[in-house]
Coordinates of C-alpha atoms in Angstrom, one line a residue:
Chain A
A147 CA -3.9 16.3 -7.2
Q148 CA -4.8 15.2 -3.7
T149 CA -2.1 15.5 -0.9
V150 CA -2.1 14.1 2.6
T151 CA 0.2 15.6 5.2
Q152 CA 1.2 14.1 8.6
S153 CA 3.2 16.7 10.4
Q154 CA 4.3 14.5 13.3
P155 CA 7.1 12.0 12.2
E156 CA 7.2 10.5 15.7
M157 CA 5.0 10.5 18.8
S158 CA 5.1 8.7 22.1
V159 CA 2.5 8.0 24.7
Q160 CA 2.5 6.4 28.1
E161 CA 0.6 3.1 28.4
A162 CA -3.0 3.7 29.3
E163 CA -2.9 7.4 28.3
T164 CA -4.4 9.1 25.3
V165 CA -2.6 10.3 22.2
T166 CA -3.8 12.2 19.1
L167 CA -2.2 11.9 15.7
S168 CA -2.7 14.7 13.2
C169 CA -3.5 14.6 9.5
T170 CA -4.4 17.3 7.0
Y171 CA -5.3 16.8 3.4
D172 CA -6.0 18.9 0.3
T173 CA -8.7 18.1 -2.3
S174 CA -11.2 19.9 -4.5
E175 CA -13.6 17.0 -4.2
S176 CA -16.7 17.1 -2.0
D177 CA -17.2 13.4 -1.6
Y178 CA -14.3 11.2 -0.4
Y179 CA -13.2 8.7 2.2
L180 CA -10.5 9.1 4.8
F181 CA -8.7 6.3 6.5
W182 CA -6.2 5.6 9.2
Y183 CA -4.0 2.5 8.7
K184 CA -1.7 0.9 11.1
Q185 CA 1.6 -0.8 10.0
P186 CA 3.3 -2.8 12.7
P187 CA 6.8 -4.4 12.1
S188 CA 5.0 -7.3 10.4
R189 CA 4.5 -4.8 7.5
Q190 CA 0.9 -5.5 6.8
M191 CA -1.2 -2.4 6.6
I192 CA -4.2 -2.8 8.9
L193 CA -7.3 -0.6 8.6
V194 CA -8.0 1.2 11.9
I195 CA -10.9 3.4 11.1
R196 CA -12.7 4.9 8.1
Q197 CA -14.6 8.2 7.7
E198 CA -17.0 9.1 4.9
A199 CA -16.8 12.8 4.1
Y200 CA -20.6 13.2 3.8
K201 CA -21.1 12.0 7.4
Q202 CA -20.9 14.7 10.0
Q203 CA -20.6 12.2 12.8
N204 CA -17.1 11.2 13.7
A205 CA -16.2 7.6 13.3
T206 CA -15.3 5.5 16.3
E207 CA -13.9 1.9 16.7
N208 CA -13.5 0.8 20.3
R209 CA -10.5 2.8 21.6
F210 CA -10.0 4.6 18.3
S211 CA -11.9 7.7 17.3
V212 CA -11.4 10.5 14.8
N213 CA -12.0 14.3 14.8
F214 CA -13.1 15.1 11.2
Q215 CA -13.1 18.8 10.4
K216 CA -14.2 18.9 6.7
A217 CA -13.9 22.7 6.3
A218 CA -10.5 22.7 7.8
K219 CA -9.5 19.5 5.9
S220 CA -8.3 18.0 9.1
F221 CA -8.6 14.3 10.2
S222 CA -7.0 13.4 13.5
L223 CA -6.9 10.0 15.2
K224 CA -7.3 9.7 18.9
I225 CA -6.2 6.5 20.6
S226 CA -7.5 6.1 24.2
D227 CA -6.1 3.8 26.8
S228 CA -3.0 3.2 24.8
Q229 CA -1.7 -0.4 24.8
L230 CA 1.8 -1.8 24.0
G231 CA 0.3 -3.4 20.9
D232 CA -0.6 0.1 19.5
A233 CA 3.0 0.8 18.8
A234 CA 3.4 1.0 15.0
M235 CA 3.5 3.4 12.0
Y236 CA 0.2 5.1 11.4
F237 CA -0.7 6.3 8.0
C238 CA -3.5 8.7 7.1
A239 CA -5.0 8.0 3.6
Y240 CA -7.5 9.6 1.2
R241 CA -9.6 8.2 -1.6
K242 CA -12.2 9.7 -3.9
D243 CA -15.8 8.5 -3.5
R244 CA -17.0 8.8 -7.0
Y245 CA -15.6 7.1 -10.1
S246 CA -14.2 9.8 -12.4
G247 CA -11.9 7.8 -14.6
A248 CA -8.8 5.6 -14.2
G249 CA -7.1 5.8 -10.8
S250 CA -10.2 7.2 -9.1
Y251 CA -10.0 4.6 -6.3
Q252 CA -6.3 4.9 -5.6
L253 CA -5.3 5.6 -2.0
T254 CA -3.1 8.6 -1.4
F255 CA -1.1 8.2 1.8
G256 CA 0.7 10.6 4.1
K257 CA 4.3 9.9 5.2
G258 CA 3.3 8.3 8.4
T259 CA 3.7 8.9 12.2
K260 CA 5.7 6.4 14.2
L261 CA 4.0 5.8 17.5
S262 CA 5.9 4.5 20.5
V263 CA 4.1 3.3 23.7
I264 CA 6.1 3.6 26.9
P265 CA 5.3 0.9 29.5
Chain B
D3 CA -10.2 -17.5 5.3
A4 CA -6.8 -16.7 3.8
G5 CA -5.9 -13.1 3.6
V6 CA -4.0 -11.4 0.7
T7 CA -1.0 -13.5 -0.1
Q8 CA 2.1 -12.1 -1.6
S9 CA 5.2 -14.0 -2.8
P10 CA 8.1 -14.0 -2.4
T11 CA 8.4 -12.2 1.0
H12 CA 12.0 -11.1 0.3
L13 CA 14.3 -11.1 -2.6
I14 CA 17.5 -9.6 -3.7
K15 CA 18.2 -8.6 -7.3
T16 CA 21.1 -7.0 -9.2
R17 CA 20.7 -3.8 -11.1
G18 CA 19.5 -4.3 -14.6
Q19 CA 17.6 -7.6 -13.8
H20 CA 13.9 -8.2 -14.1
V21 CA 11.6 -9.2 -11.2
T22 CA 8.1 -10.6 -10.9
L23 CA 6.1 -10.2 -7.8
R24 CA 2.9 -12.1 -7.2
C25 CA -0.4 -11.5 -5.3
S26 CA -3.3 -13.7 -4.5
P27 CA -6.4 -11.7 -3.4
I28 CA -8.9 -12.6 -0.8
S29 CA -11.4 -15.1 -2.3
G30 CA -14.2 -13.2 -4.0
H31 CA -12.2 -10.0 -4.4
K32 CA -12.0 -8.9 -8.0
S33 CA -9.8 -5.9 -7.7
V34 CA -6.1 -5.8 -7.0
S35 CA -3.9 -2.7 -6.4
W36 CA -0.1 -2.4 -6.1
Y37 CA 1.8 0.1 -4.0
Q38 CA 5.4 0.9 -3.6
Q39 CA 6.6 1.9 -0.1
V40 CA 10.1 3.2 0.1
L41 CA 11.7 3.1 3.5
G42 CA 10.4 6.0 5.7
Q43 CA 7.6 7.0 3.3
G44 CA 4.0 6.2 2.8
P45 CA 2.9 3.8 0.1
Q46 CA 2.7 5.2 -3.5
F47 CA 0.1 3.9 -5.9
I48 CA 1.4 1.9 -8.9
F49 CA -1.5 0.1 -10.5
Q50 CA -5.1 -1.0 -10.0
Y51 CA -6.8 -3.8 -11.8
Y52 CA -10.4 -4.8 -11.8
E53 CA -11.9 -7.8 -13.7
K54 CA -8.5 -8.2 -15.5
E55 CA -8.6 -4.6 -16.9
E56 CA -6.2 -1.8 -15.8
R57 CA -8.3 0.8 -13.9
G58 CA -5.5 3.1 -12.9
R59 CA -1.8 3.7 -13.1
G60 CA 0.4 5.9 -10.9
N61 CA 3.4 8.0 -11.8
F62 CA 5.8 5.2 -12.5
P63 CA 8.0 4.5 -15.6
D64 CA 7.1 2.0 -18.2
R65 CA 9.6 -0.4 -16.7
F66 CA 6.7 -1.2 -14.3
S67 CA 3.9 -3.4 -15.7
A68 CA 1.2 -5.6 -14.2
R69 CA -1.5 -7.9 -15.2
Q70 CA -4.5 -9.7 -13.6
F71 CA -5.4 -13.3 -14.3
P72 CA -8.8 -14.9 -14.7
N73 CA -8.6 -16.1 -11.1
Y74 CA -8.0 -12.5 -10.1
S75 CA -4.5 -13.1 -8.9
S76 CA -2.0 -10.5 -10.2
E77 CA 1.7 -10.1 -11.1
L78 CA 3.8 -6.9 -10.9
N79 CA 6.8 -6.9 -13.3
V80 CA 9.7 -4.5 -13.1
N81 CA 12.3 -4.5 -15.8
A82 CA 15.8 -3.0 -15.8
L83 CA 16.0 -2.7 -12.0
L84 CA 17.5 0.4 -10.5
L85 CA 18.8 0.8 -7.0
G86 CA 15.9 3.2 -6.4
D87 CA 13.4 0.4 -7.0
S88 CA 14.4 -1.1 -3.6
A89 CA 11.2 -0.9 -1.5
L90 CA 8.4 -2.8 0.0
Y91 CA 5.8 -3.7 -2.6
L92 CA 2.3 -4.0 -1.2
C93 CA -0.7 -5.6 -2.8
A94 CA -4.2 -4.8 -1.7
S95 CA -7.4 -6.5 -2.7
S96 CA -11.0 -5.3 -2.6
F97 CA -14.4 -6.6 -3.8
A98 CA -15.0 -4.1 -6.5
G99 CA -12.2 -1.5 -6.2
Y100 CA -14.2 1.0 -4.2
Y101 CA -14.9 -1.0 -1.0
G102 CA -12.4 -1.3 1.8
Y103 CA -9.0 -2.6 0.9
T104 CA -7.2 -5.5 2.6
F105 CA -3.4 -5.4 2.3
G106 CA -0.9 -8.2 2.1
S107 CA 2.4 -8.3 4.1
G108 CA 4.3 -7.2 1.1
T109 CA 7.4 -8.2 -0.8
R110 CA 10.7 -6.6 0.3
L111 CA 12.8 -6.0 -2.8
T112 CA 16.4 -5.1 -2.5
V113 CA 18.4 -4.1 -5.6
V114 CA 22.2 -4.2 -5.3

Protein backbone atom coordinates (compact mmCIF):
# COMPACT_ATOMS: atom_id res chain seq x y z
CA ALA A 1 0.00 0.00 0.00
CA GLN A 2 1.13 3.50 -0.73
CA THR A 3 1.90 5.85 2.14
CA VAL A 4 2.54 9.58 2.22
CA THR A 5 4.44 11.20 5.07
CA GLN A 6 4.58 14.88 5.95
CA SER A 7 7.01 15.26 8.82
CA GLN A 8 6.33 18.93 9.59
CA PRO A 9 3.01 19.37 11.42
CA GLU A 10 3.45 23.15 11.49
CA MET A 11 5.60 25.70 9.69
CA SER A 12 5.75 29.47 9.73
CA VAL A 13 7.21 32.00 7.30
CA GLN A 14 7.60 35.73 7.20
CA GLU A 15 5.60 37.51 4.55
CA ALA A 16 7.59 37.83 1.30
CA GLU A 17 10.03 35.10 2.37
CA THR A 18 10.41 31.56 1.00
CA VAL A 19 9.33 28.35 2.73
CA THR A 20 9.70 24.68 1.82
CA LEU A 21 7.26 21.97 2.90
CA SER A 22 8.48 18.38 2.91
CA CYS A 23 6.79 15.21 1.73
CA THR A 24 8.02 11.66 1.30
CA TYR A 25 6.10 8.72 -0.07
CA ASP A 26 6.41 5.01 -0.46
CA THR A 27 5.27 3.09 -3.53
CA SER A 28 6.32 0.16 -5.67
CA GLU A 29 4.80 1.76 -8.77
CA SER A 30 6.89 3.45 -11.43
CA ASP A 31 4.14 5.61 -12.87
CA TYR A 32 2.15 7.88 -10.62
CA TYR A 33 1.09 11.43 -9.91
CA LEU A 34 1.96 13.60 -6.94
CA PHE A 35 -0.06 16.59 -5.80
CA TRP A 36 0.03 19.42 -3.33
CA TYR A 37 -3.37 20.59 -2.12
CA LYS A 38 -4.13 23.66 -0.05
CA GLN A 39 -7.00 23.66 2.45
CA PRO A 40 -7.87 27.09 3.86
CA PRO A 41 -10.39 27.54 6.69
CA SER A 42 -13.12 27.47 4.04
CA ARG A 43 -12.37 23.69 3.97
CA GLN A 44 -12.26 23.32 0.19
CA MET A 45 -9.23 21.41 -1.04
CA ILE A 46 -7.56 23.47 -3.75
CA LEU A 47 -5.02 21.96 -6.13
CA VAL A 48 -1.74 23.87 -5.92
CA ILE A 49 0.53 21.87 -8.19
CA ARG A 50 0.79 18.47 -9.86
CA GLN A 51 3.81 16.38 -10.88
CA GLU A 52 3.84 13.38 -13.20
CA ALA A 53 6.44 10.84 -12.09
CA TYR A 54 7.68 10.21 -15.64
CA LYS A 55 8.62 13.86 -16.05
CA GLN A 56 12.09 14.76 -14.83
CA GLN A 57 11.39 18.48 -14.94
CA ASN A 58 10.03 19.90 -11.72
CA ALA A 59 6.58 21.45 -11.96
CA THR A 60 6.09 25.16 -11.32
CA GLU A 61 2.99 27.29 -10.94
CA ASN A 62 3.75 30.97 -10.43
CA ARG A 63 5.18 31.28 -6.88
CA PHE A 64 4.86 27.53 -6.24
CA SER A 65 7.43 24.98 -7.34
CA VAL A 66 8.36 21.45 -6.39
CA ASN A 67 11.57 19.53 -5.90
CA PHE A 68 10.77 16.01 -7.11
CA GLN A 69 13.39 13.40 -6.29
CA LYS A 70 12.02 10.12 -7.64
CA ALA A 71 14.82 7.87 -6.41
CA ALA A 72 14.57 9.31 -2.92
CA LYS A 73 10.74 9.33 -3.12
CA SER A 74 10.70 12.93 -2.02
CA PHE A 75 8.36 15.69 -3.18
CA SER A 76 8.80 19.06 -1.49
CA LEU A 77 6.85 22.25 -2.15
CA LYS A 78 8.57 25.64 -2.27
CA ILE A 79 6.51 28.77 -1.85
CA SER A 80 8.30 31.95 -2.87
CA ASP A 81 7.33 35.51 -1.89
CA SER A 82 4.88 34.18 0.71
CA GLN A 83 1.62 36.04 1.04
CA LEU A 84 -0.91 36.21 3.87
CA GLY A 85 -3.35 34.29 1.69
CA ASP A 86 -0.96 31.33 1.59
CA ALA A 87 -1.76 30.54 5.22
CA ALA A 88 -3.56 27.19 5.21
CA MET A 89 -3.16 23.44 5.67
CA TYR A 90 -1.10 21.90 2.91
CA PHE A 91 -1.52 18.26 1.96
CA CYS A 92 0.73 16.12 -0.16
CA ALA A 93 -1.10 13.40 -2.10
CA TYR A 94 -0.26 10.42 -4.32
CA ARG A 95 -2.21 8.66 -7.03
CA LYS A 96 -1.42 5.77 -9.35
CA ASP A 97 -1.15 6.53 -13.03
CA ARG A 98 -2.30 3.28 -14.56
CA TYR A 99 -5.61 1.59 -13.96
CA SER A 100 -5.03 -1.73 -12.20
CA GLY A 101 -8.40 -2.45 -10.69
CA ALA A 102 -10.83 -0.90 -8.28
CA GLY A 103 -9.50 2.00 -6.28
CA SER A 104 -6.63 2.67 -8.63
CA TYR A 105 -7.42 6.34 -8.89
CA GLN A 106 -7.87 7.05 -5.22
CA LEU A 107 -5.80 9.81 -3.69
CA THR A 108 -3.63 8.93 -0.70
CA PHE A 109 -2.98 11.96 1.48
CA GLY A 110 -0.42 12.82 4.11
CA LYS A 111 -1.46 14.26 7.46
CA GLY A 112 -0.80 17.81 6.39
CA THR A 113 1.37 20.77 7.33
CA LYS A 114 -0.20 23.89 8.83
CA LEU A 115 1.47 26.94 7.33
CA SER A 116 1.28 30.29 9.12
CA VAL A 117 2.38 33.51 7.41
CA ILE A 118 3.67 36.23 9.72
CA PRO A 119 3.04 39.82 8.57
CA ASP B 1 -19.63 27.54 -13.85
CA ALA B 2 -20.72 26.03 -10.56
CA GLY B 3 -18.13 24.01 -8.71
CA VAL B 4 -18.71 20.83 -6.75
CA THR B 5 -21.73 21.35 -4.52
CA GLN B 6 -22.23 19.47 -1.29
CA SER B 7 -25.24 19.52 1.01
CA PRO B 8 -25.84 20.05 3.79
CA THR B 9 -22.82 22.09 4.93
CA HIS B 10 -23.25 21.11 8.58
CA LEU B 11 -25.38 18.66 10.47
CA ILE B 12 -25.61 17.11 13.89
CA LYS B 13 -26.82 13.56 14.40
CA THR B 14 -27.28 11.26 17.37
CA ARG B 15 -25.48 7.94 17.75
CA GLY B 16 -27.33 5.14 15.99
CA GLN B 17 -29.03 7.40 13.48
CA HIS B 18 -28.64 7.34 9.73
CA VAL B 19 -27.33 10.17 7.55
CA THR B 20 -27.35 10.96 3.84
CA LEU B 21 -24.86 13.38 2.33
CA ARG B 22 -25.24 14.71 -1.20
CA CYS B 23 -22.83 15.83 -3.89
CA SER B 24 -23.37 17.47 -7.27
CA PRO B 25 -20.30 17.30 -9.51
CA ILE B 26 -19.10 19.88 -11.96
CA SER B 27 -21.13 19.77 -15.16
CA GLY B 28 -19.61 17.19 -17.49
CA HIS B 29 -17.75 15.34 -14.76
CA LYS B 30 -18.72 11.65 -14.66
CA SER B 31 -16.71 10.51 -11.66
CA VAL B 32 -17.37 11.26 -8.01
CA SER B 33 -15.20 10.28 -5.06
CA TRP B 34 -15.89 10.55 -1.34
CA TYR B 35 -13.32 11.20 1.39
CA GLN B 36 -13.53 11.35 5.17
CA GLN B 37 -11.33 13.90 6.94
CA VAL B 38 -11.11 13.51 10.70
CA LEU B 39 -9.92 16.62 12.55
CA GLY B 40 -6.16 16.96 12.33
CA GLN B 41 -5.74 14.28 9.65
CA GLY B 42 -5.57 14.09 5.90
CA PRO B 43 -8.59 12.89 3.92
CA GLN B 44 -9.17 9.15 3.72
CA PHE B 45 -10.66 7.56 0.60
CA ILE B 46 -14.14 6.06 1.01
CA PHE B 47 -15.63 5.46 -2.45
CA GLN B 48 -15.21 6.26 -6.11
CA TYR B 49 -17.99 6.05 -8.68
CA TYR B 50 -17.75 6.39 -12.43
CA GLU B 51 -20.69 6.17 -14.79
CA LYS B 52 -22.87 4.96 -11.89
CA GLU B 53 -20.58 2.02 -11.12
CA GLU B 54 -18.44 1.63 -8.02
CA ARG B 55 -14.79 1.82 -9.05
CA GLY B 56 -13.19 1.70 -5.66
CA ARG B 57 -13.86 1.34 -1.96
CA GLY B 58 -11.60 2.29 0.92
CA ASN B 59 -11.20 0.54 4.25
CA PHE B 60 -14.54 1.52 5.74
CA PRO B 61 -17.23 -0.70 7.32
CA ASP B 62 -20.37 -1.77 5.52
CA ARG B 63 -22.27 0.93 7.38
CA PHE B 64 -20.94 3.22 4.67
CA SER B 65 -22.59 3.01 1.26
CA ALA B 66 -22.92 5.25 -1.74
CA ARG B 67 -24.52 5.49 -5.13
CA GLN B 68 -24.35 7.63 -8.23
CA PHE B 69 -27.40 8.75 -10.15
CA PRO B 70 -27.92 9.12 -13.94
CA ASN B 71 -27.16 12.85 -13.67
CA TYR B 72 -23.83 11.88 -12.01
CA SER B 73 -24.76 13.33 -8.63
CA SER B 74 -24.00 11.11 -5.69
CA GLU B 75 -25.16 10.22 -2.19
CA LEU B 76 -23.10 8.90 0.70
CA ASN B 77 -25.09 7.02 3.32
CA VAL B 78 -23.89 6.12 6.78
CA ASN B 79 -25.97 3.86 9.02
CA ALA B 80 -25.80 3.29 12.78
CA LEU B 81 -23.69 6.39 13.36
CA LEU B 82 -20.84 6.22 15.84
CA LEU B 83 -19.09 9.09 17.60
CA GLY B 84 -16.03 8.28 15.51
CA ASP B 85 -17.92 9.09 12.33
CA SER B 86 -17.70 12.77 13.24
CA ALA B 87 -15.65 14.31 10.45
CA LEU B 88 -15.61 16.50 7.38
CA TYR B 89 -16.89 14.54 4.38
CA LEU B 90 -15.45 15.73 1.10
CA CYS B 91 -16.70 15.03 -2.37
CA ALA B 92 -14.44 15.33 -5.40
CA SER B 93 -15.44 15.17 -9.04
CA SER B 94 -13.39 14.54 -12.16
CA PHE B 95 -14.09 14.05 -15.82
CA ALA B 96 -13.18 10.39 -16.01
CA GLY B 97 -11.73 9.43 -12.68
CA TYR B 98 -8.14 9.83 -13.66
CA TYR B 99 -7.92 13.51 -14.49
CA GLY B 100 -7.53 16.19 -11.89
CA TYR B 101 -10.03 16.25 -9.07
CA THR B 102 -12.07 19.25 -7.96
CA PHE B 103 -13.23 19.17 -4.36
CA GLY B 104 -16.33 20.59 -2.74
CA SER B 105 -16.29 22.45 0.56
CA GLY B 106 -17.49 19.39 2.42
CA THR B 107 -20.17 18.46 4.92
CA ARG B 108 -19.24 18.76 8.58
CA LEU B 109 -20.92 15.87 10.41
CA THR B 110 -21.03 15.86 14.19
CA VAL B 111 -22.31 12.77 15.97
CA VAL B 112 -23.36 13.27 19.60
